[in-house]
Coordinates of C-alpha atoms in Angstrom, one line a residue:
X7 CA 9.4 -11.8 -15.4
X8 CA 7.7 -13.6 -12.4
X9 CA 8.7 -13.0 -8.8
X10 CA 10.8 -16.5 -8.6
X11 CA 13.5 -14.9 -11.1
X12 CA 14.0 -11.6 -9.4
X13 CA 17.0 -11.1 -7.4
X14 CA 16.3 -11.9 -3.8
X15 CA 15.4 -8.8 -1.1
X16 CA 14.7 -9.6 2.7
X17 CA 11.8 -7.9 4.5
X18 CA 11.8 -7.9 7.8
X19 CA 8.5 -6.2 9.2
X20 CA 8.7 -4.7 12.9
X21 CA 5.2 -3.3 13.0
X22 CA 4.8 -5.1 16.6
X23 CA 7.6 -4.0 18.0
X24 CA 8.6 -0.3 16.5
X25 CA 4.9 0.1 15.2
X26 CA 3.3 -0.1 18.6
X27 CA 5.9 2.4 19.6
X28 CA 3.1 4.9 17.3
X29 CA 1.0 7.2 20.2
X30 CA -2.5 6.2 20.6
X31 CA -2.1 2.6 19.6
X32 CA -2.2 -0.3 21.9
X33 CA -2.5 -4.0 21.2
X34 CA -3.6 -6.7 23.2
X35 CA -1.5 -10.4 22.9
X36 CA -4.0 -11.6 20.8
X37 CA -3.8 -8.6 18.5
X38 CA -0.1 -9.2 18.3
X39 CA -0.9 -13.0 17.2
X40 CA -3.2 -12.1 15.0
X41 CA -1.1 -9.5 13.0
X42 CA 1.8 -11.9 13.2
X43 CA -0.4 -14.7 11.6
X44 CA -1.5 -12.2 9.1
X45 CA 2.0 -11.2 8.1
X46 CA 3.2 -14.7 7.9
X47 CA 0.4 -15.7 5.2
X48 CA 1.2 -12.2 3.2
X49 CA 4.9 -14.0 2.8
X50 CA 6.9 -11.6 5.1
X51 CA 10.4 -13.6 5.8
X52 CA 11.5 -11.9 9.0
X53 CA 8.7 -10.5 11.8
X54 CA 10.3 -8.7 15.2
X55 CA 7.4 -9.8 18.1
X56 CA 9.0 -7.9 20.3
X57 CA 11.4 -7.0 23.1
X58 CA 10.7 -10.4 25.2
X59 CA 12.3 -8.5 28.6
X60 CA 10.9 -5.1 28.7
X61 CA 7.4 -6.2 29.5
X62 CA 5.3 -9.7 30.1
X63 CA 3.0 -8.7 27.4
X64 CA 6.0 -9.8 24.8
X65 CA 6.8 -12.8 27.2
X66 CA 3.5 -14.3 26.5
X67 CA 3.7 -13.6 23.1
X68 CA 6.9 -15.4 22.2
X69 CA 5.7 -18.5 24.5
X70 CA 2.5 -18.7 22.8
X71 CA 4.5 -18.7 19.7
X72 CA 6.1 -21.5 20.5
X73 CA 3.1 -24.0 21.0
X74 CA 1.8 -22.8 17.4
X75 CA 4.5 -21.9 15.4
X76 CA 4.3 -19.8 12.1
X77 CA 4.5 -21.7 8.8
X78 CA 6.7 -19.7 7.1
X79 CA 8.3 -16.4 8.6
X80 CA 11.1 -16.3 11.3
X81 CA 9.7 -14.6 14.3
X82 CA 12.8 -12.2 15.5
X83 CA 13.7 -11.1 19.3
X84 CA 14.4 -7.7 20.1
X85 CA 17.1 -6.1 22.7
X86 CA 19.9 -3.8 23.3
X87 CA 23.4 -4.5 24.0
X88 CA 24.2 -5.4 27.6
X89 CA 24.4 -2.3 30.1
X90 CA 28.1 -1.1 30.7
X91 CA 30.4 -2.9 32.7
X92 CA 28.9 -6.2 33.4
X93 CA 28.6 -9.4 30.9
X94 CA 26.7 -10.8 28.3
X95 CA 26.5 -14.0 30.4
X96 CA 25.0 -12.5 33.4
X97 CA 22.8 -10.0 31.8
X98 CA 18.9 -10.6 32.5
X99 CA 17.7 -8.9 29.6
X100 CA 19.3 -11.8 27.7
X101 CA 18.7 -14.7 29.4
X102 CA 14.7 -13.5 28.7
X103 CA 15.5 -13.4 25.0
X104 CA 16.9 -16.7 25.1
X105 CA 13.9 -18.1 26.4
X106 CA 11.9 -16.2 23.9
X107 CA 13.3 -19.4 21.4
X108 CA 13.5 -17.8 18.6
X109 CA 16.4 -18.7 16.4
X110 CA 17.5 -14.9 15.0
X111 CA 17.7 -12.4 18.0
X112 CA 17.8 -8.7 16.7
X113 CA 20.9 -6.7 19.3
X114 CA 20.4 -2.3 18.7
X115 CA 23.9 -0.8 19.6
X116 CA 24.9 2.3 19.7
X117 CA 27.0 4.2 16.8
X118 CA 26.7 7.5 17.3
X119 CA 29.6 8.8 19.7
X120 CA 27.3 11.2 21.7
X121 CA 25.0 8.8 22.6
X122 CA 28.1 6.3 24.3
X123 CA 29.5 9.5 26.1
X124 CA 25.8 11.2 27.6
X125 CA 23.4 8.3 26.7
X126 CA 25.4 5.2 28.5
X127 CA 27.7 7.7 30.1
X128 CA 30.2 5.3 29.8
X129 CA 33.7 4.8 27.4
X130 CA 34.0 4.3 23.5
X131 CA 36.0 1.5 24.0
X132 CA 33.6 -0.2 26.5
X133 CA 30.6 0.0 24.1
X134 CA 32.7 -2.0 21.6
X135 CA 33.0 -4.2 24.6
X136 CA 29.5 -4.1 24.9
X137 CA 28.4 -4.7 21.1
X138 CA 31.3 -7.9 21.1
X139 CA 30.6 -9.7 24.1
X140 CA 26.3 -10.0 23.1
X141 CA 26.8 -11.1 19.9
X142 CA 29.5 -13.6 20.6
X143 CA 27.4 -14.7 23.7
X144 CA 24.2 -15.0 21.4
X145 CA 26.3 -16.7 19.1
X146 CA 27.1 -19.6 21.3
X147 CA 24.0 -19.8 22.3
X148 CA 23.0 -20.9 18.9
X149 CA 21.3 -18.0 18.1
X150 CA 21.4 -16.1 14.6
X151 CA 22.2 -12.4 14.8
X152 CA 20.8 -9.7 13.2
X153 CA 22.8 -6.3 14.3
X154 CA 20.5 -2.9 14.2
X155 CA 23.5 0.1 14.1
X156 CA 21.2 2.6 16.2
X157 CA 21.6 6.3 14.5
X158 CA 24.3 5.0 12.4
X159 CA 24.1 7.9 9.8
X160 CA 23.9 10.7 12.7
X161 CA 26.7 8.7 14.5
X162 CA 29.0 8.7 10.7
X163 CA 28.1 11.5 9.9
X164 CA 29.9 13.2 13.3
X165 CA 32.3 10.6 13.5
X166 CA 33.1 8.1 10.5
X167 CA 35.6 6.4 12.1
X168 CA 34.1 5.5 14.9
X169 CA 31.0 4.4 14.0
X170 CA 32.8 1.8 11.4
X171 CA 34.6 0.5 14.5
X172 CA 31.2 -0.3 15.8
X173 CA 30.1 -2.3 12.9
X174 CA 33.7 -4.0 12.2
X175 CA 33.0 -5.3 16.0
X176 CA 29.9 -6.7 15.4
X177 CA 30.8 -8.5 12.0
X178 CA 34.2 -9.7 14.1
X179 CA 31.3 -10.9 16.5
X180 CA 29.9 -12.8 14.4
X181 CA 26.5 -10.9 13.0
X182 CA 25.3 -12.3 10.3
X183 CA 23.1 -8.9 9.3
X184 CA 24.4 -5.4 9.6
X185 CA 21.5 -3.0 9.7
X186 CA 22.1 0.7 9.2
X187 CA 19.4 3.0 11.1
X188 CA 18.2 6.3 10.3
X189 CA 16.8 6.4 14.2
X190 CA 15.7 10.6 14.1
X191 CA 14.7 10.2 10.5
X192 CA 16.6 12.8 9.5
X193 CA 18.8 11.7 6.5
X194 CA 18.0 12.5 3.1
X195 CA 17.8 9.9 0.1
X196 CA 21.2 11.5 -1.7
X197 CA 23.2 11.0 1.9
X198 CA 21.9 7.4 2.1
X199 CA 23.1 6.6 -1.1
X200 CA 26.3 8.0 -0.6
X201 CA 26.7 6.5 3.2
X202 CA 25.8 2.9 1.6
X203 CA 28.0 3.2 -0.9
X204 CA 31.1 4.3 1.3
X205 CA 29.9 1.2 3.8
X206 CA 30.2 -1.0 0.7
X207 CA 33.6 -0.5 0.1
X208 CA 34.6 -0.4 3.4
X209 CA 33.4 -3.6 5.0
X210 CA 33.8 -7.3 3.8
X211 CA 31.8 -8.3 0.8
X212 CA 30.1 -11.1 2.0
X213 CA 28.6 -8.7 5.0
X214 CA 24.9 -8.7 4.2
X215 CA 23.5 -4.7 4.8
X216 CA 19.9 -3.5 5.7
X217 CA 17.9 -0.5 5.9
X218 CA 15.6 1.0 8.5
X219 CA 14.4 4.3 8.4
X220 CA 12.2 6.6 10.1
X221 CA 10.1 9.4 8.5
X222 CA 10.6 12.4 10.5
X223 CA 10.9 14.0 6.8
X224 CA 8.8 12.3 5.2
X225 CA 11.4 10.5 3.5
X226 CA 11.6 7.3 5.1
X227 CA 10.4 5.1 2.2
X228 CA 12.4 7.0 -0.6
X229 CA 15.6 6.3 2.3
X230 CA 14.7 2.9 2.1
X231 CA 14.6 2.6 -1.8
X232 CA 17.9 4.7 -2.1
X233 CA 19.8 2.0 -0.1
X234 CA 18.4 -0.9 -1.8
X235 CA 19.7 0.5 -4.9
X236 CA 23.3 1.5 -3.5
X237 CA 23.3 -2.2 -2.0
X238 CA 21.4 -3.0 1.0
X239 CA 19.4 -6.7 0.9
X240 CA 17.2 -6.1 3.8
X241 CA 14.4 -3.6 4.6
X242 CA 13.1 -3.2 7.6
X243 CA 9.7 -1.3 8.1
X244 CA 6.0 -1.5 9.0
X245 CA 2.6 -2.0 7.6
X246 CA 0.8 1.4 7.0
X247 CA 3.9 3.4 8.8
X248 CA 3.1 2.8 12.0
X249 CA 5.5 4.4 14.5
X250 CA 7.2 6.5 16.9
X251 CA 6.6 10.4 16.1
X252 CA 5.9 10.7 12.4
X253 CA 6.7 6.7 11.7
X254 CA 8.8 4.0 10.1
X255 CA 9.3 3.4 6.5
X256 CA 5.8 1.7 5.2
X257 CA 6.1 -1.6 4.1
X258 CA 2.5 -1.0 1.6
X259 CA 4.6 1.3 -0.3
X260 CA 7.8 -0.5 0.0
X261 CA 6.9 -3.8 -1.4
X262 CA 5.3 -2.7 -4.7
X263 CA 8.0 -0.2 -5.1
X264 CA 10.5 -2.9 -4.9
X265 CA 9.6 -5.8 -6.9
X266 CA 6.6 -3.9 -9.4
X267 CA 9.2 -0.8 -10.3
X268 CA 12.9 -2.1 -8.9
X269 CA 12.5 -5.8 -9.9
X270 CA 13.2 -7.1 -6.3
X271 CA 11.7 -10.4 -5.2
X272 CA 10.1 -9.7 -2.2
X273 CA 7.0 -11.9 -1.7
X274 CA 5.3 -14.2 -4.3
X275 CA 2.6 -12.6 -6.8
X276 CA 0.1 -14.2 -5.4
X277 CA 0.9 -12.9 -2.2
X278 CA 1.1 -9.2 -3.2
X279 CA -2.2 -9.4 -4.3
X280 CA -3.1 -9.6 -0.6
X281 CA -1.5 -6.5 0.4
X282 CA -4.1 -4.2 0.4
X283 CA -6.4 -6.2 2.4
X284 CA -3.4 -6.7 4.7
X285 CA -3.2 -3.4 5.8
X286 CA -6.9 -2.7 6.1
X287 CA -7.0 -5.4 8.1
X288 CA -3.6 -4.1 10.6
X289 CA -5.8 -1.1 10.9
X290 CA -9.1 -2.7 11.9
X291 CA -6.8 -5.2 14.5
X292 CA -5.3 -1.8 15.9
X293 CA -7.8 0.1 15.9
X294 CA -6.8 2.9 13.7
X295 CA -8.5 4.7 10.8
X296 CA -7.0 3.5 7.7
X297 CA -5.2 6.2 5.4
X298 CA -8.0 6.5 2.6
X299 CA -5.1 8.4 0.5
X300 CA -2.9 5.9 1.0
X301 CA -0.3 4.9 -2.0
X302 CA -0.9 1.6 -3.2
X303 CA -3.8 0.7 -0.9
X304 CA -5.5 3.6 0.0
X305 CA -9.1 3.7 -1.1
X306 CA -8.3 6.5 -3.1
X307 CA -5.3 5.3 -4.4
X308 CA -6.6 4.4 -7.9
X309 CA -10.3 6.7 -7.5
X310 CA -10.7 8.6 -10.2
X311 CA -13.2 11.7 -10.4
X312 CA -12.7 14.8 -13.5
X313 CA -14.6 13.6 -16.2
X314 CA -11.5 13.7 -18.3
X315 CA -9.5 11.4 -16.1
X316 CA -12.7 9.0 -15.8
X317 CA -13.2 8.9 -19.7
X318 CA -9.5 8.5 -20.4
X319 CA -9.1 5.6 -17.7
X320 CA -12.3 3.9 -19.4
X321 CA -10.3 3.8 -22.8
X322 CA -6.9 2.9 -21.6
X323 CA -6.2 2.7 -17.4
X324 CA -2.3 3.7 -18.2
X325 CA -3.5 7.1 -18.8
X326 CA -4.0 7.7 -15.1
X327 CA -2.8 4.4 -12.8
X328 CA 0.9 3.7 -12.7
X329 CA 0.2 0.4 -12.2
X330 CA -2.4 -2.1 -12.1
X331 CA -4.4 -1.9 -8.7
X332 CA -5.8 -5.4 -8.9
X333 CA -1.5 -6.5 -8.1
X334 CA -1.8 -5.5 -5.0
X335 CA -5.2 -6.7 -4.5
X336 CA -6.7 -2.9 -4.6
X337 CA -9.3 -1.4 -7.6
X338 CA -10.4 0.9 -9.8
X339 CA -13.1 3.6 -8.6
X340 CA -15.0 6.0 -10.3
X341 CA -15.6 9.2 -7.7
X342 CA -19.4 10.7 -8.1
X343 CA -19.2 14.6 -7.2
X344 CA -20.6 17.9 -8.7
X345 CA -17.4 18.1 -10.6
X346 CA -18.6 14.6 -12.4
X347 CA -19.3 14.5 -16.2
X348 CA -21.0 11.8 -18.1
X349 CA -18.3 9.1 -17.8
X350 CA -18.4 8.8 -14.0
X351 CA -21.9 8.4 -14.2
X352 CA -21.5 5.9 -17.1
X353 CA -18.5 4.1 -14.9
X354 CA -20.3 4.0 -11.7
X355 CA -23.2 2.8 -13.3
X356 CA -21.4 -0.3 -14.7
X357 CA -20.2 -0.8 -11.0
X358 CA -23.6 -1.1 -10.0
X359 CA -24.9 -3.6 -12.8
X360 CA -26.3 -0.9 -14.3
X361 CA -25.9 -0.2 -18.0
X362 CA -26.9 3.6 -18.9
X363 CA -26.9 5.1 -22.9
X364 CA -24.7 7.7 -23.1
X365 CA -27.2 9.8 -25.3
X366 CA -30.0 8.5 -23.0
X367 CA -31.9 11.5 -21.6
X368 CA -32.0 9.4 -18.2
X369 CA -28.0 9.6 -17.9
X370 CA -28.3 13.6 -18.1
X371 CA -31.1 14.0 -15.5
X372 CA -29.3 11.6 -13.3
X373 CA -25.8 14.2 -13.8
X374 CA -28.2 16.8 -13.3
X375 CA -29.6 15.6 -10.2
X376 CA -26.4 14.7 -8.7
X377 CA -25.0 18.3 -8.8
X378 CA -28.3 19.7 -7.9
X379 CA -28.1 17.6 -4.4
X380 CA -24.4 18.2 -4.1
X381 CA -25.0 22.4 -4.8
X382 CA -27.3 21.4 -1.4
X383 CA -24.7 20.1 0.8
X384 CA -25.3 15.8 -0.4
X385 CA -21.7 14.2 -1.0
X386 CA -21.7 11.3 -3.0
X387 CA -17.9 10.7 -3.1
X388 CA -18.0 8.3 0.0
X389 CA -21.8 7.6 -0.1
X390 CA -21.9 5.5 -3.0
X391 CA -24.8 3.5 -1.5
X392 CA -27.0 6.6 -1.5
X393 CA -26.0 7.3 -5.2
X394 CA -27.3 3.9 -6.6
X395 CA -29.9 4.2 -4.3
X396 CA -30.6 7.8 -6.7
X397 CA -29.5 6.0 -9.8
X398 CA -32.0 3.6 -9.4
X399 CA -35.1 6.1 -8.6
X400 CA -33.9 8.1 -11.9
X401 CA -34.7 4.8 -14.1
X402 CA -37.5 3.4 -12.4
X403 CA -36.1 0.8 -10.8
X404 CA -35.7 1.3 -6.8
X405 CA -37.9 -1.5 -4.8
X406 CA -39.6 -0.4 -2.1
X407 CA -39.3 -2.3 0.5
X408 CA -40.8 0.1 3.1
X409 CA -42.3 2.9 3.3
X410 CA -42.2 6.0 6.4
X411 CA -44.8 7.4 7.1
X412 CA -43.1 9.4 10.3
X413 CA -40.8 9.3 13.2
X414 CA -40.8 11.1 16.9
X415 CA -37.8 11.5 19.1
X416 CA -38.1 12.8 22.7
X417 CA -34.9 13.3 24.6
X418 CA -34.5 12.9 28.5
X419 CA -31.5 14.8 29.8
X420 CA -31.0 14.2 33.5
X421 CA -29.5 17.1 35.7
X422 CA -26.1 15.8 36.7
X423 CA -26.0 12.8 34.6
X424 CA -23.6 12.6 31.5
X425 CA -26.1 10.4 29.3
X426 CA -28.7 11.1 27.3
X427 CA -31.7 8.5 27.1
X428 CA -34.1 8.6 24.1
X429 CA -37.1 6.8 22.8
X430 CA -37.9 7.1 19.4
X431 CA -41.4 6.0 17.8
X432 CA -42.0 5.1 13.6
X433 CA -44.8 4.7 11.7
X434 CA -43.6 2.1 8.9
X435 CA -45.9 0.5 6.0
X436 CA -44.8 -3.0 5.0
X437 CA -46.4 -4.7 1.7
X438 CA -49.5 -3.1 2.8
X439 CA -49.6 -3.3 6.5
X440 CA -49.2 -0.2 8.9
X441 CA -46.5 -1.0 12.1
X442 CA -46.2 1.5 14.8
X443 CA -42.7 0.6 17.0
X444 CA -40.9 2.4 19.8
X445 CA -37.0 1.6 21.2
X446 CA -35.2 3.1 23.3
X447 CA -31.2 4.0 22.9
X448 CA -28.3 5.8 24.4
X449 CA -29.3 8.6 21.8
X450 CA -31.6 10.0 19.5
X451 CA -29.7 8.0 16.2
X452 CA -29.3 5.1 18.3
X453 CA -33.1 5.4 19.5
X454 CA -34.2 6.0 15.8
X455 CA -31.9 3.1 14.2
X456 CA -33.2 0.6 16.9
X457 CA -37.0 1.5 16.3
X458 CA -36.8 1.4 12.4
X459 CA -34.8 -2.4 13.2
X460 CA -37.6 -3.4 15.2
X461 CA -40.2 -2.5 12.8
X462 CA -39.0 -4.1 10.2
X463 CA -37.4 -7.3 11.4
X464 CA -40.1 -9.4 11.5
X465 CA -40.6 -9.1 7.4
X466 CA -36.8 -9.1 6.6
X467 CA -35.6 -11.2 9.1
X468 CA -31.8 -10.7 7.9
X469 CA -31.9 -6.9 9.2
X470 CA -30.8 -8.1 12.8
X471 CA -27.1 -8.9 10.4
X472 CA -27.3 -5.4 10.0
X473 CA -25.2 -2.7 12.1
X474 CA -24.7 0.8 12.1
X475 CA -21.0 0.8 12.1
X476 CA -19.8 4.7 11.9
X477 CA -22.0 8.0 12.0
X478 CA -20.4 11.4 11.2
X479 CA -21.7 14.6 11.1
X480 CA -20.4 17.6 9.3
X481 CA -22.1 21.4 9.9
X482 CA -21.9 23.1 6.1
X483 CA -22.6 26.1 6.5
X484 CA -21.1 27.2 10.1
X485 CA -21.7 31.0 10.0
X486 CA -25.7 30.3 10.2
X487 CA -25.4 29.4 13.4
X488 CA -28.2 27.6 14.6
X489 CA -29.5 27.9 11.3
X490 CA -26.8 25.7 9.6
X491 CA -27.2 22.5 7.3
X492 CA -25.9 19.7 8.3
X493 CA -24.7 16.8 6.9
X494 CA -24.5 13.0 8.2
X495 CA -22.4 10.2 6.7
X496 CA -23.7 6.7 7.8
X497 CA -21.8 3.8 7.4
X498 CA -23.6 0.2 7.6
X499 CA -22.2 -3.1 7.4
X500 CA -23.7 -6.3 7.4
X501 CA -20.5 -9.2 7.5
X502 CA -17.7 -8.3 5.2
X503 CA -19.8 -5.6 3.3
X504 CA -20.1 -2.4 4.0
X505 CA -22.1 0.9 2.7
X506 CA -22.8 4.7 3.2
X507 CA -25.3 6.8 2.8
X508 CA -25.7 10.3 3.0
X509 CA -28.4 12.8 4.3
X510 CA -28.5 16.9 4.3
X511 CA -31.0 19.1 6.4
X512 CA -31.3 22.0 8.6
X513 CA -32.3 19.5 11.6
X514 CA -29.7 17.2 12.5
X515 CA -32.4 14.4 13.4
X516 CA -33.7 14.5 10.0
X517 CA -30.3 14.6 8.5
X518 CA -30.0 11.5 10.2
X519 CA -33.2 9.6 9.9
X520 CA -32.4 9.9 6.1
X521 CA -28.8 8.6 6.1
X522 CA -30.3 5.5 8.5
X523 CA -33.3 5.0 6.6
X524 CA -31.1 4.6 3.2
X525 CA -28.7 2.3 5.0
X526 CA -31.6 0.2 5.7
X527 CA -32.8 0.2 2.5
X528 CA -29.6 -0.3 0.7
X529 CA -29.0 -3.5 2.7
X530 CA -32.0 -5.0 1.9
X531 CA -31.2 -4.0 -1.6
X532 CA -27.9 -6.0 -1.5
X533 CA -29.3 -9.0 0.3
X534 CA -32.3 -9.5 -2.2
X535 CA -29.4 -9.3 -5.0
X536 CA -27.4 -11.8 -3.4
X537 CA -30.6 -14.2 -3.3
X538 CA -31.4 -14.0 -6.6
X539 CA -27.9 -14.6 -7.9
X540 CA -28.5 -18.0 -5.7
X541 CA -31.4 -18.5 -7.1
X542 CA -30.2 -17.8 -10.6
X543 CA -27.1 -20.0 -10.2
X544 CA -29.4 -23.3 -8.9

C-alpha cells in the first residue's frame, strides 16, 4: 500500500515555537527560516513560527515569510485568548497576529478550572467569554482557527463538565480544529484513550480532534499514538522532542510509527526517507548534540554489535531491525568492540570495500588485534576511521602518505591570564623529503593539528578542506591518578564527511597526536579514493 491510499493524518510540527521553549537552546531568525524551509521540503502540512506578539524576534520571522513564502506547508500563528474583561477587537496581542498573515492562527485557552480561578483570577463564565469572542473575531477576520485546549485532560479530569463547556464554545465559535493538550505531561496512554473516546461521543462528528502531548513521563509519543487510534486526526509535536522540561511528543518517532506500523498517511514515501537527515540537520541548526540512541534516526538506531546479532542480520535483517532503516533514510551498521566475533569484522569490512575470507588467517589476527587494543583502553565503536585504518595495516594495504618522525609542544601559561598559548614543532617525511614546521595555537591539540597542517599542505593541497571538528577526552583508569590512561576521540570532517579516530596513552599529548595524526591520514585516504573513482568513471 503506498502513502497516497492511506487514510489522511495532519502533522502539525511546533518545534519553533514549543521546541525553543527547551533550556539551553536558542535560535537566531535565520535559524528559524532555515528549519522552517527544512520542514516544508520534509512534507510537514502545518508549521507554528511562533507567537508573532510576545517578542520581535517572531515579528521578523512571519514578515520575512511573507516576501518568500513556503511551497507547501501552512505556516501557523501562535496566541492565547484575550486577557479578561476587555475585547477581541481591542486586544494588541491580536492585532500583531493578524499582521503576522498567516491564514490559520493557533488560540491556547484555558480548560482546567484552577487555572481560570488562580491563573487568570478571573470568572468561569468570563473565560468562555474569552475563548468565544477571539475565535469569532479571528473568524471574521478571515482567519482559520486552530483551538489548542491547554491542560484539557488535567482540567476533565477535575472537572468534566466544565472543561466540555470550554470546547463546545470554541466549536460554537467557529474553530475549525479542536486540540486536546496534555500541558504537564502527565496522562497516561490508557486515560488518553479513554478521554478521546468520551470527547468523541460527546461533541459533533464533523469536529476534527488533535493531540499534543508533553513527555514529563516519558509517554508523550505512546499519548500521541493512543489518541490517533481512539480518533484524533491531528498530531502536534517536534523534531527530536525538543521542549519545555523533559519535551514534546517527537515527531522522528511519531511519523514512522504512524504511517510504517498504523497505516496513516502522513508525508509521501519519498519524503520519509528524508527524515533522518531532517533531524540531524534541526540539531546541527540548533546547536544541540543529536541523540545517537535515538529510535528511528539515532545512529544507533539500527547498529548492530554481538556477533550473533551481526551474523543473523547478515542472513536475514528481520531478525534484528523492525523495519527497514533505509525508509527513513537511516542504515545498517556493524559496531566493532572487544565483544565482536567474526561477522562484524566480515560486515565492517564490506563497508569499507574490503572483502575478507572468513577462514582467512588475516580476518582472525585482525579480531585478535582489535580486542588486544580494546583490553588497552582503544574504542573502535565510534572510531571507525581508526579501525579501517587497522584493517588495512593487517592486509598490507595502508598507504603511507607521511611519515612522523617526532613532535614537541611547549606551553606558555601567563600568571593571571585565562589562555594558554602553545607552539608545537614536527618533523614529517614526505615521498622522501624531510619538513621541519612550527604553529602556534590556543592549545597544545590546536598547536599540534595546525603544525602537522602546515607540514603537509603543500603535497596534499586538499588538507586546508580539512577540520578538526570535535576532540574528547576520556581518563580510563581514574584511581591512577596521575598515572592514568587516557583516551581521545577525534572527530574530522572535511564537507559533508566526517570521521573519528581514536588514540590511548598515559600522556594525554600523545593520546592526542595519535587520534590527529590518523584523522589526517584517514582523510587523505578518502580523498585519494574519491579520485580514483573519478578517474575510474572517465
Amino acid at each position: 500500500m503506498t502513502a497516497n491510499s492511506l487514510p489522511q493524518l495532519w502533522i502539525y510540527d511546533t518545534t519553533l515555537r514549543d521546541g525553543t521553549q527547551r533550556e539551553g537552546l536558542s535560535v537566531s531568525i535565520e535559524d528559524k527560516l532555515r528549519i522552517a524551509r527544512r520542514l516544508d521540503q520534509l512534507g510537514i502540512p502545518f508549521i507554528e513560527g511562533g507567537w508573532p506578539g510576545a517578542n520581535p524576534k517572531d515579528v521578523q520571522f512571519f514578515w520575512q515569510l511573507q516576501e518568500e513564502p513556503l511551497k507547501q506547508a501552512e505556516i501557523v500563528t501562535f496566541c492565547s485568548t484575550r486577557r479578561p474583561h476587555t475585547t477581541a477587537a481591542s486586544e494588541p496581542m491580536l492585532q500583531a497576529i493578524l499582521a503576522a498573515g498567516t491564514r490559520w492562527v493557533t488560540i491556547f485557552g484555558k480548560s482546567w478550572d484552577l487555572h481560570v480561578t488562580e491563573g487568570l483570577k478571573t470568572t468561569l463564565a468570563e473565560n468562555l467569554a474569552m475563548i468565544r469572542d477571539t475565535i469569532e473575531y479571528l473568524s471574521a477576520q478571515g482567519r482559520r482557527v486552530i483551538y489548542d485546549a491547554e491542560h484539557w485532560f488535567d482540567g476533565y479530569k477535575h472537572n468534566p463538565d466544565y472543561a466540555l463547556q470550554t470546547l463546545e464554545t470554541a466549536i460554537a465559535a467557529g474553530a475549525e480544529w479542536l486540540v486536546l493538550c496534555d500541558t504537564n505531561g502527565g496522562t497516561l496512554p490508557h486515560e488518553i484513550t479513554q478521554n478521546i473516546t468520551d470527547i468523541v461521543k460527546a461533541i459533533p462528528s464533523a469536529t476534527q480532534l488533535g493531540i499534543h502531548t508533553h513527555n514529563d513521563c516519558d509517554t508523550a509519543v505512546a499519548n500521541a499514538l493512543a489518541a490517533v487510534v481512539g480518533g484524533a486526526k491531528m498530531v502536534q509535536g517536534t523534531i527530536n522532542g525538543y521542549g519545555e522540561r523533559c519535551g514534546n511528543a517527537n515527531l522522528c518517532s511519531l511519523i514512522p510509527n504512524l504511517q510504517i506500523k498504523l497505516g496513516f498517511k502522513c508525508i509521501e514515501d519519498s519524503q520519509l526517507e528524508q527524515l533522518t537527515e531532517t533531524s540531524r540537520f534541526v540539531s546541527e541548526v540548533v546547536n544541540l548534540a543529536p541523540d545517537e540512541h535515538a529510535p528511528f534516526v539515532g545512529r544507533s538506531a539500527f547498529a548492530h554489535k554481538g556477533g550473533i546479532h551481526v551474523s543473523a542480520v547478515e542472513r536475514n535483517p528481520l531478525t534484528y531491525e523492525h523495519i527497514q532503516p533505509e525508509k527513513i533514510g537511516n542504515r545498517r551498521r556493524i559496531v566493532i568492540s572487544e565483544q565482536s566475533g567474526v561477522s562484524n569484522v566480515l560486515a565492517k569490512a564490506r563497508s569499507f570495500g574490503i572483502e575478507l575470507n572468513k577462514h582467512d588467517s588475516t580476518t582472525r589476527q585482525i579480531l585478535e588485534r582489535l580486542k588486544d587494543l580494546e583490553s588497552e583502553g582503544y574504542q573502535f565503536e565510534a572510531a571507525e576511521a581508526s579501525f579501517e585504518l587497522l584493517m588495512r595495516q593487517a592486509l598490507g594495504s595502508r598507504q603511507k602518505f607521511f611519515e612522523i618522525k617526532g613532535f614537541q609542544v611547549h606551553c606558555d601559561l601567563v600568571q593571571g591570564e585565562k589562555t594558554t598559548s602553545a607552539l608545537a614543532t614536527v618533523k614529517v617525511v614526505v615521498n622522501g623529503n624531510d619538513i621541519l614546521e612550527a604553529a602556534e595555537g590556543n592549545g597544545p591539540v590546536a598547536a599540534l593539528d595546525a603544525a602537522l597542517r602546515k607540514a603537509l599542505v603543500n603535497f596534499y593541497p586538499h588538507i586546508a578542506a580539512f577540520e578538526l571538528t570535535d576532540y574528547k577526552v576520556r581518563i580510563l583508569n581514574g584511581h591512577t591518578g596521575t598515572a592514568a590512561k587516557t583516551r581521545v576521540m577525534v572527530e574530522s570532517g572535511s564537507g559533508h564527511q566526517r570521521w573519528t579516530t581514536v588514540g590511548v596513552s598515559t600522556n594525554i599529548l600523545e593520546a592526542s597526536y595519535q587520534a590527529v595524526v590518523e584523522g589526517l591520514e584517514y582523510g587523505l585516504l578518502l580523498h585519494s579514493q574519491a579520485e580514483a573513482a573519478v578517474r575510474t568513471s572517465s
